[in-house]
Coordinates of C-alpha atoms in Angstrom, one line a residue:
X1 CA -0.2 0.1 0.0
X2 CA 1.2 3.4 -0.7
X3 CA 0.1 6.5 1.4
X4 CA 0.3 10.0 -0.3
X5 CA 0.0 13.4 1.6
X6 CA 1.4 17.0 1.6
X7 CA 4.6 18.4 2.5
X8 CA 7.8 19.8 1.7
X9 CA 10.7 19.2 -0.1
X10 CA 12.2 19.6 -3.5
X11 CA 15.2 18.9 -6.4
X12 CA 18.5 19.4 -6.1
X13 CA 20.4 21.5 -9.0
X14 CA 24.2 20.2 -8.5
X15 CA 26.6 22.0 -9.3
X16 CA 29.1 21.2 -11.8
X17 CA 31.9 18.5 -10.2
X18 CA 35.7 19.2 -10.9
X19 CA 37.5 17.0 -13.2
X20 CA 39.7 14.6 -11.6
X21 CA 42.8 13.2 -13.6
X22 CA 42.4 9.9 -12.8
X23 CA 39.0 9.4 -14.6
X24 CA 39.0 6.1 -16.7
X25 CA 35.5 5.1 -17.3
X26 CA 32.2 6.2 -18.0
X27 CA 29.1 4.6 -16.6
X28 CA 25.5 5.6 -17.4
X29 CA 22.7 4.2 -16.3
X30 CA 19.5 4.3 -18.3
X31 CA 15.7 3.7 -16.7
X32 CA 12.8 3.5 -18.6
X33 CA 10.1 2.9 -16.2
X34 CA 6.6 5.0 -16.3
X35 CA 4.6 4.3 -13.6
X36 CA 4.6 3.6 -9.6
X37 CA 4.1 -0.4 -9.2
X38 CA 2.1 -1.4 -6.4
X39 CA 1.9 -5.4 -6.0
X40 CA 0.1 -5.9 -9.1
X41 CA -1.0 -2.7 -10.1
X42 CA 0.3 0.4 -11.5
X43 CA -0.2 3.9 -9.8
X44 CA 0.4 6.8 -10.8
X45 CA 1.7 9.4 -8.3
X46 CA -0.2 13.0 -9.0
X47 CA 0.1 16.1 -7.9
X48 CA -1.3 17.4 -4.3
X49 CA -1.4 13.9 -3.2
X50 CA -3.7 12.1 -6.4
X51 CA -3.1 8.7 -7.2
X52 CA -5.0 6.2 -9.1
X53 CA -4.9 2.4 -9.3
X54 CA -5.7 -0.6 -11.6
X55 CA -6.1 0.6 -14.8
X56 CA -3.6 3.7 -14.0
X57 CA -6.2 6.4 -12.8
X58 CA -5.1 9.6 -11.4
X59 CA -3.3 12.5 -12.6
X60 CA -2.8 13.0 -16.3
X61 CA -0.6 16.2 -16.5
X62 CA 2.2 16.1 -18.2
X63 CA 5.2 15.5 -16.5
X64 CA 7.6 18.3 -15.9
X65 CA 11.3 18.4 -15.9
X66 CA 13.7 19.3 -12.7
X67 CA 15.6 22.3 -12.6
X68 CA 18.7 22.2 -14.8
X69 CA 17.4 19.0 -16.9
X70 CA 15.3 19.2 -19.9
X71 CA 11.9 17.3 -20.7
X72 CA 13.1 15.3 -23.4
X73 CA 13.7 11.2 -23.7
X74 CA 17.2 11.6 -23.6
X75 CA 19.1 10.1 -20.5
X76 CA 19.5 12.4 -17.4
X77 CA 21.8 12.6 -14.4
X78 CA 24.8 14.2 -13.5
X79 CA 28.3 13.0 -14.4
X80 CA 30.6 13.2 -11.3
X81 CA 33.7 11.1 -10.5
X82 CA 34.9 8.7 -7.7
X83 CA 38.6 7.5 -7.5
X84 CA 39.1 5.6 -10.8
X85 CA 35.8 5.8 -12.1
X86 CA 32.8 8.0 -13.2
X87 CA 29.4 7.6 -13.0
X88 CA 26.0 9.2 -13.4
X89 CA 24.0 10.0 -10.8
X90 CA 20.1 11.4 -10.2
X91 CA 17.3 10.4 -12.5
X92 CA 18.0 9.1 -15.6
X93 CA 14.7 10.2 -17.3
X94 CA 13.7 13.4 -15.3
X95 CA 11.0 13.9 -18.4
X96 CA 9.2 10.6 -16.7
X97 CA 8.9 12.5 -13.3
X98 CA 5.3 13.2 -12.0
X99 CA 4.8 15.4 -8.9
X100 CA 3.9 13.7 -5.3
X101 CA 3.2 14.6 -1.7
X102 CA 5.1 12.4 0.8
X103 CA 4.5 8.8 0.4
X104 CA 4.3 5.9 2.7
X105 CA 4.7 2.4 1.6
X106 CA 3.3 -0.1 3.6
X107 CA 3.2 -3.5 1.2
X108 CA 5.9 -5.9 0.6
X109 CA 7.4 -5.7 -3.0
X110 CA 6.4 -2.2 -3.8
X111 CA 8.1 -0.5 -6.7
X112 CA 7.8 3.2 -6.8
X113 CA 9.3 5.0 -9.8
X114 CA 9.2 8.4 -11.8
X115 CA 8.1 10.8 -8.9
X116 CA 9.4 13.9 -7.7
X117 CA 8.1 13.8 -3.5
X118 CA 7.5 16.6 -2.1
X119 CA 9.0 15.7 1.2
X120 CA 9.6 12.3 2.4
X121 CA 9.6 8.5 1.1
X122 CA 9.0 6.3 4.3
X123 CA 9.7 2.8 3.8
X124 CA 7.7 0.2 6.0
X125 CA 7.6 -2.9 4.0
X126 CA 10.3 -5.1 2.8
X127 CA 11.7 -5.9 -0.6
X128 CA 10.7 -2.0 -1.9
X129 CA 12.3 -0.4 -4.8
X130 CA 12.6 3.5 -5.5
X131 CA 13.8 4.2 -8.9
X132 CA 14.3 7.4 -11.1
X133 CA 13.2 9.8 -8.2
X134 CA 13.4 13.0 -6.7
X135 CA 12.6 13.7 -2.9
X136 CA 13.6 15.6 0.2
X137 CA 14.7 12.2 1.6
X138 CA 14.2 8.3 2.1
X139 CA 13.9 6.9 5.8
X140 CA 12.8 3.1 6.7
X141 CA 10.1 3.3 9.7
X142 CA 12.4 1.3 11.9
X143 CA 15.7 1.7 12.8
X144 CA 17.0 -1.7 13.7
X145 CA 15.6 -5.0 12.0
X146 CA 12.1 -5.2 10.4
X147 CA 12.7 -3.6 7.2
X148 CA 15.0 -5.4 4.4
X149 CA 16.0 -5.2 1.3
X150 CA 15.2 -1.9 0.3
X151 CA 16.8 -0.5 -3.2
X152 CA 17.1 3.3 -4.0
X153 CA 18.6 4.0 -7.6
X154 CA 18.6 6.8 -9.8
X155 CA 17.4 9.7 -7.7
X156 CA 18.1 13.0 -6.1
X157 CA 17.6 13.4 -2.5
X158 CA 17.9 17.3 -1.7
X159 CA 17.5 17.9 2.2
X160 CA 16.3 21.9 1.6
X161 CA 19.5 23.3 4.2
X162 CA 16.3 24.5 6.4
X163 CA 17.5 25.4 9.8
X164 CA 14.4 23.4 11.4
X165 CA 16.0 20.6 9.2
X166 CA 17.9 17.9 11.1
X167 CA 16.9 15.0 8.9
X168 CA 19.3 12.8 6.7
X169 CA 18.9 11.9 3.4
X170 CA 18.5 8.2 3.7
X171 CA 18.3 6.0 6.5
X172 CA 18.8 3.3 8.4
X173 CA 19.9 -0.4 7.5
X174 CA 19.5 -3.4 4.9
X175 CA 19.7 -1.4 1.7
X176 CA 21.6 -0.8 -1.2
X177 CA 21.8 2.7 -2.6
X178 CA 23.4 3.4 -6.0
X179 CA 23.8 6.3 -8.4
X180 CA 22.0 9.0 -6.1
X181 CA 22.9 12.6 -5.8
X182 CA 22.3 13.7 -2.1
X183 CA 22.8 17.5 -0.6
X184 CA 21.5 19.6 1.9
X185 CA 20.4 16.7 4.5
X186 CA 21.9 16.6 7.7
X187 CA 23.8 13.5 7.3
X188 CA 24.0 12.2 4.0
X189 CA 23.4 8.6 5.0
X190 CA 22.9 6.5 7.8
X191 CA 24.2 2.6 7.6
X192 CA 23.4 0.5 10.4
X193 CA 24.2 -2.9 9.0
X194 CA 23.6 -5.0 5.4
X195 CA 24.4 -1.9 3.0
X196 CA 25.8 -1.4 0.0
X197 CA 26.6 1.9 -1.2
X198 CA 28.0 2.2 -4.8
X199 CA 28.0 5.1 -7.4
X200 CA 26.6 8.0 -5.1
X201 CA 27.3 11.7 -4.9
X202 CA 27.2 13.3 -1.3
X203 CA 27.9 16.5 -0.7
X204 CA 27.2 20.2 0.8
X205 CA 25.9 19.0 3.4
X206 CA 23.3 21.1 5.8
X207 CA 25.6 22.3 8.3
X208 CA 24.1 24.5 11.0
X209 CA 25.6 26.6 13.7
X210 CA 24.6 26.9 17.3
X211 CA 24.5 25.1 20.1
X212 CA 21.2 23.1 19.5
X213 CA 22.8 21.7 17.1
X214 CA 26.0 19.7 18.4
X215 CA 29.0 20.0 20.8
X216 CA 31.3 22.8 19.7
X217 CA 28.2 25.1 18.3
X218 CA 27.4 23.1 15.3
X219 CA 26.1 20.3 13.6
X220 CA 28.0 17.2 13.1
X221 CA 27.2 16.2 9.8
X222 CA 28.6 13.1 8.3
X223 CA 28.6 12.1 4.5
X224 CA 28.2 8.5 5.8
X225 CA 27.6 7.6 9.5
X226 CA 27.8 4.2 10.5
X227 CA 27.3 3.8 14.6
X228 CA 26.7 0.1 14.5
X229 CA 26.2 -2.7 12.2
X230 CA 27.7 -5.7 10.1
X231 CA 28.2 -5.8 6.2
X232 CA 28.8 -2.6 5.1
X233 CA 30.3 -1.8 1.7
X234 CA 31.3 1.8 0.6
X235 CA 32.6 1.8 -2.8
X236 CA 33.1 3.8 -6.0
X237 CA 31.3 7.2 -4.5
X238 CA 32.0 10.6 -4.1
X239 CA 31.5 12.7 -0.8
X240 CA 32.8 15.8 -0.3
X241 CA 31.9 19.2 1.3
X242 CA 30.3 17.1 4.3
X243 CA 30.6 20.1 6.8
X244 CA 32.9 20.0 9.7
X245 CA 32.5 16.2 10.6
X246 CA 33.6 13.5 8.4
X247 CA 33.1 12.2 4.8
X248 CA 33.0 8.8 6.4
X249 CA 32.2 8.8 10.2
X250 CA 32.1 5.3 12.1
X251 CA 32.1 5.0 15.4
X252 CA 31.1 1.9 17.4
X253 CA 28.8 4.3 20.0
X254 CA 25.8 2.3 19.5
X255 CA 26.6 -1.1 19.1
X256 CA 29.6 -3.5 17.7
X257 CA 30.3 -2.6 14.3
X258 CA 32.4 -5.8 12.0
X259 CA 32.9 -6.2 8.2
X260 CA 33.4 -2.7 6.3
X261 CA 34.6 -2.4 3.3
X262 CA 35.6 1.0 1.9
X263 CA 37.2 1.0 -1.4
X264 CA 37.6 3.2 -4.7
X265 CA 36.0 6.1 -3.3
X266 CA 37.1 10.1 -3.6
X267 CA 36.8 11.6 -0.2
X268 CA 37.2 15.2 0.8
X269 CA 36.3 17.7 3.8
X270 CA 35.6 17.6 7.0
X271 CA 37.3 17.6 10.5
X272 CA 38.9 14.1 9.7
X273 CA 37.6 13.0 6.2
X274 CA 37.5 9.6 7.3
X275 CA 36.9 8.7 11.1
X276 CA 37.1 4.9 12.1
X277 CA 37.3 4.7 15.9
X278 CA 36.1 2.8 19.2
X279 CA 33.7 4.9 20.8
X280 CA 34.7 6.9 23.6
X281 CA 31.5 7.3 24.9
X282 CA 30.5 3.3 24.8
X283 CA 34.0 1.2 24.7
X284 CA 32.1 -1.8 25.7
X285 CA 31.3 -2.1 22.1
X286 CA 35.1 -2.6 21.1
X287 CA 36.6 -1.4 18.4
X288 CA 35.2 -1.6 14.9
X289 CA 36.6 -5.0 13.6
X290 CA 37.4 -6.0 10.3
X291 CA 37.4 -2.4 8.2
X292 CA 39.2 -2.4 5.2
X293 CA 40.2 1.1 3.1
X294 CA 41.9 0.7 0.0
X295 CA 42.3 2.2 -3.2
X296 CA 40.9 5.8 -2.3
X297 CA 41.7 9.3 -3.2
X298 CA 41.5 12.0 -0.6
X299 CA 41.0 15.6 -1.4
X300 CA 43.2 18.1 0.3
X301 CA 40.4 20.0 2.2
X302 CA 40.0 18.7 5.8
X303 CA 40.3 20.8 9.3
X304 CA 42.4 18.4 11.6
X305 CA 43.8 15.3 8.9
X306 CA 42.4 13.3 6.2
X307 CA 42.5 10.0 8.2
X308 CA 42.2 8.8 12.0
X309 CA 41.5 5.0 12.4
X310 CA 41.4 2.3 15.2
X311 CA 44.5 -0.1 15.6
X312 CA 43.9 -2.8 13.3
X313 CA 42.2 -1.1 10.2
X314 CA 43.6 -2.1 6.8
X315 CA 44.7 0.6 5.2
X316 CA 46.6 0.3 2.1
X317 CA 47.2 1.9 -1.6
X318 CA 45.1 5.3 -0.7
X319 CA 46.5 8.1 -2.2
X320 CA 45.9 11.8 -2.1
X321 CA 44.9 13.9 -5.2
X322 CA 48.6 14.4 -6.0
X323 CA 49.0 10.5 -6.3
X324 CA 50.7 10.8 -2.8
X325 CA 50.8 8.2 0.0
X326 CA 48.0 9.6 2.5
X327 CA 49.3 10.4 6.3
X328 CA 47.2 8.3 8.7
X329 CA 46.7 9.0 12.6
X330 CA 46.1 5.8 14.9
X331 CA 43.6 6.5 17.4
X332 CA 44.9 4.8 20.5

């Protein structure tokens, strides 16, 4: 079941990313889906939360394009670069997007596609796929077990940069995310176990100043944050301008962390760009285990340093943007 309501949010218009000299490949993903599938029926999401079912009833207004795109049948998306690959993010068919209010999904196996959601997509069922979309954020209804096998692909998530917006772009666990453009949210993505994040661009997060937003008087934005969980893969992404915290932040303050692979990413910005440590507030959870950081490129922008790692983290074949070894601080 899909429930629609009114809300706020909107599409992002990304700046042109810099060209990186290590670019070696171009990946363009084309998706040509034309409706929202609910079980065996199709629902076309219309403006002001209208919807139809079965025969495709609902809004029949012509689709409109996102800012910065044209309403055509050619592939959309923004091309960005990771460490050694290039890829496309955002809707591949912006011409097919139809406006919708916030969506809540409660039926397992639902496929949502070709929507521009003014607000949040809430996922409260297993095996839900969201593709070719724009939304304010995508959040599972439960933080822990209970929602499984979410797939998000070819979308733009724009948090809006509001002073009252402390929501994350994507949360929480048991999901695969690929070819997403995420900006202006609090954290880009929460990854709390059984997560694969690939070919995503996370950038320009909603950094807020004031004691109400965090210690030190500023929000602690992270591109990707892991506070607990196992089986996490972060590969071939571009994460930059996250704010004052980290591009990738792994701290076991909410539970044990095990089996994390961070490979082939371009990472830049933050206090420490990459931060993998045993929690000081919850040392009983131990140090993150079986963490591998390999083949990443680190930009030159950071406040404190590019990398802080707990003892035992595997760190190899990582370079800076000048192809030099990356200095590493061991957190002991």
